[in-house]
C-alpha positions as a LaTeX table, in Angstrom:
\begin{tabular}{lrrr}
\hline
Residue & $x$ (\AA) & $y$ (\AA) & $z$ (\AA) \\
\hline
Met1 & 22.81 & 8.86 & 5.84 \\
Lys2 & 22.09 & 5.56 & 4.27 \\
Ile3 & 22.03 & 5.50 & 0.55 \\
Ile4 & 18.89 & 3.69 & $-0.85$ \\
His5 & 19.16 & 2.07 & $-4.23$ \\
Arg6 & 16.25 & 1.53 & $-6.57$ \\
Lys7 & 15.33 & $-2.25$ & $-6.94$ \\
Thr8 & 13.46 & $-4.42$ & $-9.32$ \\
Ile9 & 12.75 & $-8.20$ & $-9.47$ \\
Lys10 & 15.24 & $-10.54$ & $-11.14$ \\
Asp11 & 12.69 & $-12.52$ & $-13.08$ \\
Ser12 & 9.06 & $-12.47$ & $-14.06$ \\
Leu13 & 6.59 & $-13.70$ & $-11.38$ \\
Pro14 & 3.22 & $-15.16$ & $-12.40$ \\
Leu15 & 0.50 & $-15.18$ & $-9.60$ \\
Lys16 & $-3.07$ & $-16.46$ & $-9.67$ \\
Gly17 & $-5.77$ & $-15.95$ & $-7.16$ \\
Ile18 & $-9.46$ & $-15.10$ & $-6.66$ \\
Gly19 & $-10.87$ & $-11.61$ & $-7.04$ \\
Leu20 & $-12.46$ & $-10.59$ & $-3.80$ \\
His21 & $-15.49$ & $-8.99$ & $-5.38$ \\
Ser22 & $-15.87$ & $-11.00$ & $-8.66$ \\
Gly23 & $-15.01$ & $-14.44$ & $-7.29$ \\
Lys24 & $-13.27$ & $-15.04$ & $-10.60$ \\
Thr25 & $-9.58$ & $-16.22$ & $-11.21$ \\
Val26 & $-7.24$ & $-13.39$ & $-11.68$ \\
Thr27 & $-3.86$ & $-13.65$ & $-13.35$ \\
Leu28 & $-1.14$ & $-11.18$ & $-12.24$ \\
Lys29 & 2.35 & $-11.18$ & $-13.66$ \\
Leu30 & 5.24 & $-9.09$ & $-12.25$ \\
His31 & 8.18 & $-8.26$ & $-14.62$ \\
Pro32 & 11.52 & $-6.57$ & $-14.04$ \\
Ala33 & 11.87 & $-2.94$ & $-15.20$ \\
Glu34 & 14.53 & $-0.45$ & $-15.69$ \\
Ala35 & 15.44 & 2.24 & $-13.07$ \\
Gly36 & 13.10 & 5.09 & $-13.27$ \\
Thr37 & 10.16 & 3.08 & $-14.65$ \\
Gly38 & 8.37 & 3.13 & $-11.34$ \\
Leu39 & 5.49 & 0.79 & $-10.69$ \\
Ile40 & 2.96 & 0.44 & $-13.64$ \\
Phe41 & $-0.01$ & $-1.70$ & $-14.19$ \\
Phe42 & $-0.88$ & $-2.86$ & $-17.67$ \\
Leu43 & $-4.53$ & $-3.86$ & $-17.61$ \\
Tyr44 & $-5.67$ & $-6.30$ & $-20.35$ \\
Arg45 & $-9.31$ & $-5.61$ & $-21.01$ \\
Ala46 & $-11.49$ & $-6.08$ & $-24.04$ \\
Gly47 & $-8.50$ & $-6.81$ & $-26.29$ \\
Gln48 & $-6.79$ & $-3.66$ & $-25.22$ \\
Lys49 & $-3.68$ & $-2.97$ & $-23.10$ \\
Val50 & $-4.24$ & $-0.08$ & $-20.80$ \\
Arg51 & $-1.33$ & 1.60 & $-18.95$ \\
Ile52 & $-2.14$ & 2.79 & $-15.36$ \\
Pro53 & 0.85 & 4.13 & $-13.35$ \\
Ile54 & 0.75 & 3.68 & $-9.47$ \\
Ser55 & 0.76 & 7.25 & $-8.27$ \\
Leu56 & $-1.36$ & 9.56 & $-6.20$ \\
Asp57 & $-2.55$ & 11.30 & $-9.37$ \\
His58 & $-4.18$ & 8.06 & $-10.51$ \\
Val59 & $-6.02$ & 7.04 & $-7.24$ \\
Val60 & $-9.72$ & 7.25 & $-8.15$ \\
Asp61 & $-11.52$ & 5.58 & $-5.24$ \\
Thr62 & $-10.87$ & 4.73 & $-1.55$ \\
Ser63 & $-14.26$ & 3.59 & $-0.48$ \\
Asn64 & $-13.67$ & $-0.09$ & 0.27 \\
Ala65 & $-10.04$ & $-0.45$ & $-1.01$ \\
Thr66 & $-7.42$ & 1.76 & $-2.88$ \\
Thr67 & $-8.28$ & 1.94 & $-6.57$ \\
Ile68 & $-6.16$ & 3.54 & $-9.39$ \\
Gly69 & $-7.43$ & 4.40 & $-12.84$ \\
Asp70 & $-6.68$ & 6.12 & $-16.13$ \\
Gly71 & $-9.38$ & 8.76 & $-15.77$ \\
Gly72 & $-11.88$ & 6.75 & $-17.83$ \\
Ser73 & $-13.51$ & 3.36 & $-17.22$ \\
Asn74 & $-10.21$ & 1.46 & $-16.64$ \\
Arg75 & $-9.44$ & 0.73 & $-13.01$ \\
Val76 & $-7.44$ & $-1.74$ & $-10.77$ \\
Gln77 & $-8.72$ & $-2.01$ & $-7.27$ \\
Thr78 & $-7.33$ & $-3.54$ & $-3.97$ \\
Ile79 & $-3.71$ & $-2.66$ & $-4.74$ \\
Glu80 & $-2.69$ & $-2.00$ & $-1.14$ \\
His81 & $-1.81$ & $-5.60$ & $-0.01$ \\
Leu82 & 0.56 & $-6.00$ & $-3.06$ \\
Leu83 & 2.06 & $-2.61$ & $-2.53$ \\
Ala84 & 2.76 & $-3.42$ & 1.17 \\
Ala85 & 4.87 & $-6.30$ & 0.00 \\
Val86 & 6.50 & $-4.35$ & $-2.78$ \\
Tyr87 & 7.43 & $-1.44$ & $-0.29$ \\
Thr88 & 8.66 & $-3.92$ & 2.28 \\
Leu89 & 11.22 & $-5.25$ & $-0.14$ \\
Gly90 & 12.24 & $-1.89$ & $-1.50$ \\
Ile91 & 10.91 & $-2.64$ & $-5.08$ \\
Thr92 & 10.78 & 0.62 & $-6.92$ \\
Asp93 & 10.51 & $-0.34$ & $-10.52$ \\
Cys94 & 8.31 & $-3.14$ & $-11.84$ \\
Ile95 & 5.77 & $-3.85$ & $-14.55$ \\
Leu96 & 2.52 & $-5.45$ & $-13.36$ \\
Glu97 & 0.31 & $-7.13$ & $-15.92$ \\
Ile98 & $-3.25$ & $-8.06$ & $-14.85$ \\
Asp99 & $-6.25$ & $-9.51$ & $-16.65$ \\
Ser100 & $-8.82$ & $-8.24$ & $-14.21$ \\
Val101 & $-9.98$ & $-5.02$ & $-12.51$ \\
Glu102 & $-8.87$ & $-6.24$ & $-9.06$ \\
Val103 & $-5.56$ & $-7.60$ & $-7.62$ \\
Pro104 & $-6.19$ & $-11.17$ & $-6.35$ \\
Ile105 & $-6.93$ & $-11.33$ & $-2.69$ \\
Met106 & $-4.77$ & $-14.41$ & $-2.20$ \\
Asp107 & $-5.07$ & $-15.45$ & 1.48 \\
Gly108 & $-6.15$ & $-11.96$ & 2.52 \\
Ser109 & $-2.77$ & $-10.85$ & 3.56 \\
Ala110 & 0.38 & $-9.58$ & 1.86 \\
Gly111 & 2.39 & $-12.70$ & 2.65 \\
Pro112 & 1.89 & $-14.50$ & $-0.71$ \\
Phe113 & 3.04 & $-11.48$ & $-2.72$ \\
Leu114 & 6.09 & $-11.14$ & $-0.35$ \\
Asp115 & 6.99 & $-14.78$ & $-0.72$ \\
Gly116 & 6.50 & $-14.75$ & $-4.47$ \\
Ile117 & 8.90 & $-11.72$ & $-5.00$ \\
Arg118 & 11.48 & $-13.33$ & $-2.69$ \\
Ser119 & 11.25 & $-16.56$ & $-4.70$ \\
Val120 & 12.31 & $-14.84$ & $-8.02$ \\
Gly121 & 14.90 & $-12.63$ & $-6.37$ \\
Ile122 & 15.57 & $-8.91$ & $-6.24$ \\
Thr123 & 17.99 & $-6.78$ & $-8.33$ \\
Glu124 & 19.61 & $-3.81$ & $-6.77$ \\
Leu125 & 20.09 & $-1.10$ & $-9.45$ \\
Lys126 & 22.92 & 1.40 & $-9.50$ \\
Glu127 & 20.50 & 4.43 & $-9.47$ \\
Thr128 & 19.40 & 5.71 & $-6.02$ \\
Ile129 & 16.08 & 7.06 & $-4.65$ \\
Glu130 & 15.61 & 9.84 & $-2.10$ \\
Pro131 & 13.43 & 8.87 & 0.84 \\
Ile132 & 10.72 & 11.06 & 2.18 \\
Arg133 & 11.50 & 12.77 & 5.52 \\
Ile134 & 9.31 & 15.42 & 7.03 \\
Asn135 & 10.53 & 18.19 & 9.48 \\
Ser136 & 7.21 & 19.09 & 11.08 \\
Pro137 & 4.04 & 17.21 & 12.08 \\
Met138 & 1.44 & 16.57 & 9.41 \\
Trp139 & $-2.06$ & 15.34 & 9.90 \\
Val140 & $-5.48$ & 14.71 & 8.43 \\
Val141 & $-8.83$ & 14.55 & 10.36 \\
Asp142 & $-12.31$ & 13.33 & 9.62 \\
Gly143 & $-14.60$ & 13.68 & 12.52 \\
Asp144 & $-13.21$ & 11.27 & 15.33 \\
Lys145 & $-10.87$ & 9.70 & 12.86 \\
Tyr146 & $-7.38$ & 10.97 & 12.37 \\
Leu147 & $-3.92$ & 10.16 & 10.90 \\
Val148 & $-0.76$ & 11.95 & 12.00 \\
Met149 & 2.79 & 11.75 & 10.80 \\
Leu150 & 5.63 & 12.97 & 13.12 \\
Pro151 & 9.27 & 13.49 & 12.16 \\
Ser152 & 11.39 & 10.47 & 12.87 \\
Asp153 & 14.62 & 8.97 & 11.60 \\
Glu154 & 12.89 & 5.54 & 11.32 \\
Leu155 & 9.42 & 4.28 & 10.38 \\
Lys156 & 7.13 & 3.31 & 13.12 \\
Val157 & 3.46 & 3.35 & 13.88 \\
Thr158 & 0.91 & 3.60 & 16.72 \\
Tyr159 & $-2.58$ & 2.45 & 15.45 \\
Asn160 & $-5.83$ & 2.30 & 17.27 \\
Ile161 & $-9.16$ & 0.87 & 16.15 \\
Asp162 & $-12.43$ & 1.06 & 17.96 \\
Phe163 & $-15.20$ & $-0.84$ & 16.11 \\
Asn164 & $-18.70$ & $-1.47$ & 17.70 \\
His165 & $-17.62$ & $-5.10$ & 18.54 \\
Pro166 & $-16.69$ & $-6.62$ & 21.87 \\
Leu167 & $-13.32$ & $-7.98$ & 20.46 \\
Leu168 & $-12.37$ & $-4.73$ & 18.54 \\
Lys169 & $-12.91$ & $-1.99$ & 21.07 \\
Gly170 & $-9.81$ & $-0.09$ & 21.78 \\
Gln171 & $-7.42$ & $-2.53$ & 20.07 \\
Ser172 & $-3.99$ & $-0.74$ & 19.76 \\
Tyr173 & $-0.60$ & $-1.67$ & 18.54 \\
Thr174 & 2.76 & 0.26 & 18.47 \\
Thr175 & 5.86 & $-0.96$ & 16.57 \\
Lys176 & 8.74 & $-0.07$ & 14.42 \\
Leu177 & 8.21 & $-0.96$ & 10.78 \\
Asp178 & 11.59 & $-2.27$ & 9.48 \\
Glu179 & 11.72 & $-5.11$ & 6.93 \\
Ser180 & 11.90 & $-7.79$ & 9.55 \\
Ile181 & 8.97 & $-6.58$ & 11.60 \\
Leu182 & 6.90 & $-5.92$ & 8.48 \\
Thr183 & 7.65 & $-9.45$ & 7.26 \\
Asn184 & 6.94 & $-11.29$ & 10.42 \\
Asp185 & 4.47 & $-9.22$ & 12.28 \\
Ile186 & 2.45 & $-7.14$ & 9.84 \\
Leu187 & 2.22 & $-8.65$ & 6.35 \\
Pro188 & 0.79 & $-12.04$ & 7.35 \\
Ala189 & $-2.21$ & $-10.28$ & 8.96 \\
Arg190 & $-5.33$ & $-10.98$ & 6.95 \\
Thr191 & $-8.13$ & $-8.55$ & 5.96 \\
Phe192 & $-11.24$ & $-8.67$ & 8.16 \\
Gly193 & $-14.96$ & $-8.00$ & 7.82 \\
Phe194 & $-18.21$ & $-8.40$ & 9.71 \\
Leu195 & $-20.53$ & $-11.27$ & 8.72 \\
Lys196 & $-23.55$ & $-9.02$ & 8.36 \\
Asp197 & $-21.64$ & $-6.82$ & 6.02 \\
Val198 & $-20.30$ & $-9.62$ & 3.95 \\
Glu199 & $-23.85$ & $-11.01$ & 3.62 \\
Ala200 & $-25.11$ & $-7.60$ & 2.46 \\
Leu201 & $-22.31$ & $-7.20$ & $-0.05$ \\
Gln202 & $-22.87$ & $-10.69$ & $-1.59$ \\
Ala203 & $-26.57$ & $-9.85$ & $-1.96$ \\
Arg204 & $-25.48$ & $-7.03$ & $-4.13$ \\
Gly205 & $-23.11$ & $-9.28$ & $-6.26$ \\
Leu206 & $-19.97$ & $-8.05$ & $-4.38$ \\
Ala207 & $-17.43$ & $-9.91$ & $-2.16$ \\
Leu208 & $-18.24$ & $-13.11$ & $-4.14$ \\
Gly209 & $-14.64$ & $-14.30$ & $-3.61$ \\
Gly210 & $-14.66$ & $-13.62$ & 0.12 \\
Ser211 & $-14.33$ & $-16.75$ & 2.42 \\
Leu212 & $-12.69$ & $-18.01$ & 5.56 \\
Asp213 & $-9.63$ & $-18.82$ & 3.35 \\
Asn214 & $-8.90$ & $-15.14$ & 2.69 \\
Ala215 & $-10.38$ & $-13.20$ & 5.55 \\
Val216 & $-11.09$ & $-12.93$ & 9.24 \\
Val217 & $-14.81$ & $-12.86$ & 9.65 \\
Leu218 & $-16.51$ & $-11.54$ & 12.75 \\
Thr219 & $-19.93$ & $-12.46$ & 14.08 \\
Asp220 & $-21.79$ & $-10.37$ & 16.55 \\
Asp221 & $-19.66$ & $-11.55$ & 19.44 \\
Gly222 & $-16.82$ & $-13.50$ & 18.02 \\
Tyr223 & $-14.97$ & $-14.97$ & 14.97 \\
Leu224 & $-16.13$ & $-17.44$ & 12.44 \\
Asn225 & $-12.50$ & $-18.51$ & 11.89 \\
Glu226 & $-11.27$ & $-21.34$ & 14.04 \\
Ser227 & $-8.03$ & $-19.40$ & 14.91 \\
Leu228 & $-6.26$ & $-16.11$ & 14.29 \\
Arg229 & $-2.61$ & $-15.66$ & 13.15 \\
Phe230 & $-2.25$ & $-12.89$ & 15.81 \\
Glu231 & $-4.39$ & $-12.05$ & 18.89 \\
Asn232 & $-4.75$ & $-8.54$ & 17.46 \\
Glu233 & $-4.72$ & $-9.47$ & 13.79 \\
Cys234 & $-7.24$ & $-6.86$ & 12.83 \\
Val235 & $-5.22$ & $-3.81$ & 13.91 \\
Arg236 & $-2.14$ & $-5.36$ & 12.38 \\
His237 & $-3.95$ & $-5.58$ & 9.02 \\
Lys238 & $-4.94$ & $-1.97$ & 9.36 \\
Ile239 & $-1.20$ & $-1.18$ & 9.51 \\
Leu240 & $-0.61$ & $-3.34$ & 6.53 \\
Asp241 & $-3.20$ & $-1.34$ & 4.60 \\
Leu242 & $-1.68$ & 1.97 & 5.83 \\
Val243 & 1.78 & 1.02 & 4.59 \\
Gly244 & 0.41 & $-0.17$ & 1.26 \\
Asp245 & $-1.52$ & 3.02 & 0.73 \\
Leu246 & 1.32 & 5.26 & 1.53 \\
Ala247 & 3.55 & 3.29 & $-0.90$ \\
Val248 & 1.52 & 4.89 & $-3.61$ \\
Met249 & 3.80 & 7.96 & $-3.04$ \\
Gly250 & 6.50 & 5.91 & $-4.92$ \\
Arg251 & 9.40 & 6.57 & $-2.50$ \\
Pro252 & 10.67 & 5.16 & 0.84 \\
Phe253 & 9.34 & 7.32 & 3.81 \\
Tyr254 & 10.20 & 7.79 & 7.45 \\
Gly255 & 8.21 & 9.17 & 10.21 \\
His256 & 6.06 & 8.08 & 13.27 \\
Leu257 & 2.55 & 7.44 & 12.17 \\
Ile258 & $-0.17$ & 7.80 & 14.63 \\
Ala259 & $-3.64$ & 6.55 & 13.51 \\
Ser260 & $-6.99$ & 6.25 & 15.09 \\
Lys261 & $-9.92$ & 4.75 & 13.23 \\
Ala262 & $-8.25$ & 5.64 & 9.88 \\
Gly263 & $-8.78$ & 3.97 & 6.64 \\
His264 & $-8.01$ & 4.18 & 2.86 \\
Ala265 & $-9.43$ & 7.62 & 2.47 \\
Leu266 & $-7.39$ & 9.13 & 5.37 \\
Asp267 & $-4.33$ & 7.27 & 4.21 \\
Ile268 & $-4.37$ & 8.67 & 0.76 \\
Ser269 & $-5.27$ & 12.16 & 2.04 \\
Leu270 & $-2.19$ & 12.04 & 4.30 \\
Ala271 & $-0.10$ & 10.83 & 1.27 \\
Lys272 & $-1.27$ & 13.87 & $-0.73$ \\
Cys273 & $-0.55$ & 16.20 & 2.14 \\
Ile274 & 3.01 & 14.78 & 2.58 \\
Met275 & 3.84 & 14.91 & $-1.10$ \\
Ser276 & 2.55 & 18.51 & $-1.45$ \\
Lys277 & 4.74 & 19.58 & 1.41 \\
Val278 & 7.85 & 17.50 & 0.48 \\
Thr279 & 7.69 & 18.58 & $-3.20$ \\
Gly280 & 7.60 & 22.21 & $-2.08$ \\
Asp281 & 10.40 & 21.84 & 0.22 \\
Glu282 & 12.62 & 20.07 & $-2.38$ \\
Leu283 & 11.93 & 22.73 & $-4.96$ \\
Thr284 & 12.99 & 25.44 & $-2.38$ \\
His285 & 16.14 & 23.47 & $-1.64$ \\
Phe286 & 17.11 & 23.20 & $-5.30$ \\
Lys287 & 16.44 & 26.89 & $-5.80$ \\
Ser288 & 18.50 & 27.88 & $-2.67$ \\
Lys289 & 21.47 & 25.89 & $-3.98$ \\
Arg290 & 20.92 & 27.61 & $-7.47$ \\
Ile291 & 20.77 & 24.19 & $-9.06$ \\
Pro292 & 18.88 & 24.53 & $-12.46$ \\
Leu293 & 15.68 & 22.47 & $-12.50$ \\
Phe294 & 15.84 & 22.12 & $-16.22$ \\
Ser295 & 18.69 & 21.73 & $-18.71$ \\
Lys296 & 19.16 & 24.40 & $-21.39$ \\
Arg297 & 17.91 & 21.91 & $-23.95$ \\
Glu298 & 14.72 & 21.26 & $-21.92$ \\
Ala299 & 14.16 & 24.91 & $-21.23$ \\
Asn300 & 14.21 & 25.77 & $-24.87$ \\
Ser301 & 12.23 & 22.86 & $-26.16$ \\
\hline
\end{tabular}
C-alpha cells in the first residue's frame, strides 16, 4: 500500500480576486504550515483575527456554496474551488489568511489556485497521513437526488446532472480522478448559472461579482459565453465541487462516487456519513490490537 506523506507549500502565496457575491476585491494569502496543522483559515474582520479550521464540524451552510464558520457570525464561504486544488496537490497543512467572508471566485474554476500553488512549490513532510478507504457502500438520498460511494482502490466518479434546460438534460460523465485527470479535465471547468437566477440574485444585492469572466451563464436555450472549455463543462464543474466538498474531511480518500443531481448539501452529508463510519472502524481496529488510545500521561491529566 502506497505511503502518503503530508504536504505543505514551500513559500507564501498571495492571491487576489473578486468576491462572487460582494463584487469587491478579496486578498487571500496561503502560508506554509507544520505537519499536523491541517488547513486553517484566519479571517481578518473588524480589526480582529478569527481562526476557523476547515473541518466538517465547522461547516455552517451549504445552500449556494460550502461555508465554514466559528459558530458565531464569522464565516468564510465558497471554499470548495480552493479545496479542490489543495486536495489535487495533496496539501494537508496550510494557513490561509483572508480579508473577506468569501474566497475569491477567480475565473470560476480551481485552475488559478492550482497554478498558484505549483508556482511556489510543494514540500513533502516526513509525517504520513492515512487515507480514507471504505469497505461497504455508503449513500445519502434527498428525493430524486443521491450520492453513493462504493469501495474502490482508486478514486473515480460517475456524475449525472439533469436540469430543466435543453443543454443540461441527462449530461453524464465517468472518469478516474488522479492528479493528472483532475488537473487537465476537471479543475479548469468553471462554475455555471442561469441568467434568470443571476438577475434575481443581483436584484437582492448578491452575485455582484459574477460575470462571463468567471462563470458559464445559460440563457433559456443556450449559453451567453462565446465558447466553453469542455462540451460538458457543467457536469465537470459539479465533479470539481464534489471533490472540494469532500476535501473538508481533511484526508485523502478512495472510492467510486456515483452522483445524480447532487450538490453541496448532499456532498457534506456524505462526508459526515463517511467520517462517522471510518472513525468507528478505526477505533475498533485500535481496540482489537490492544493499542492504547491515550498515553498514561494523557489518561491521568
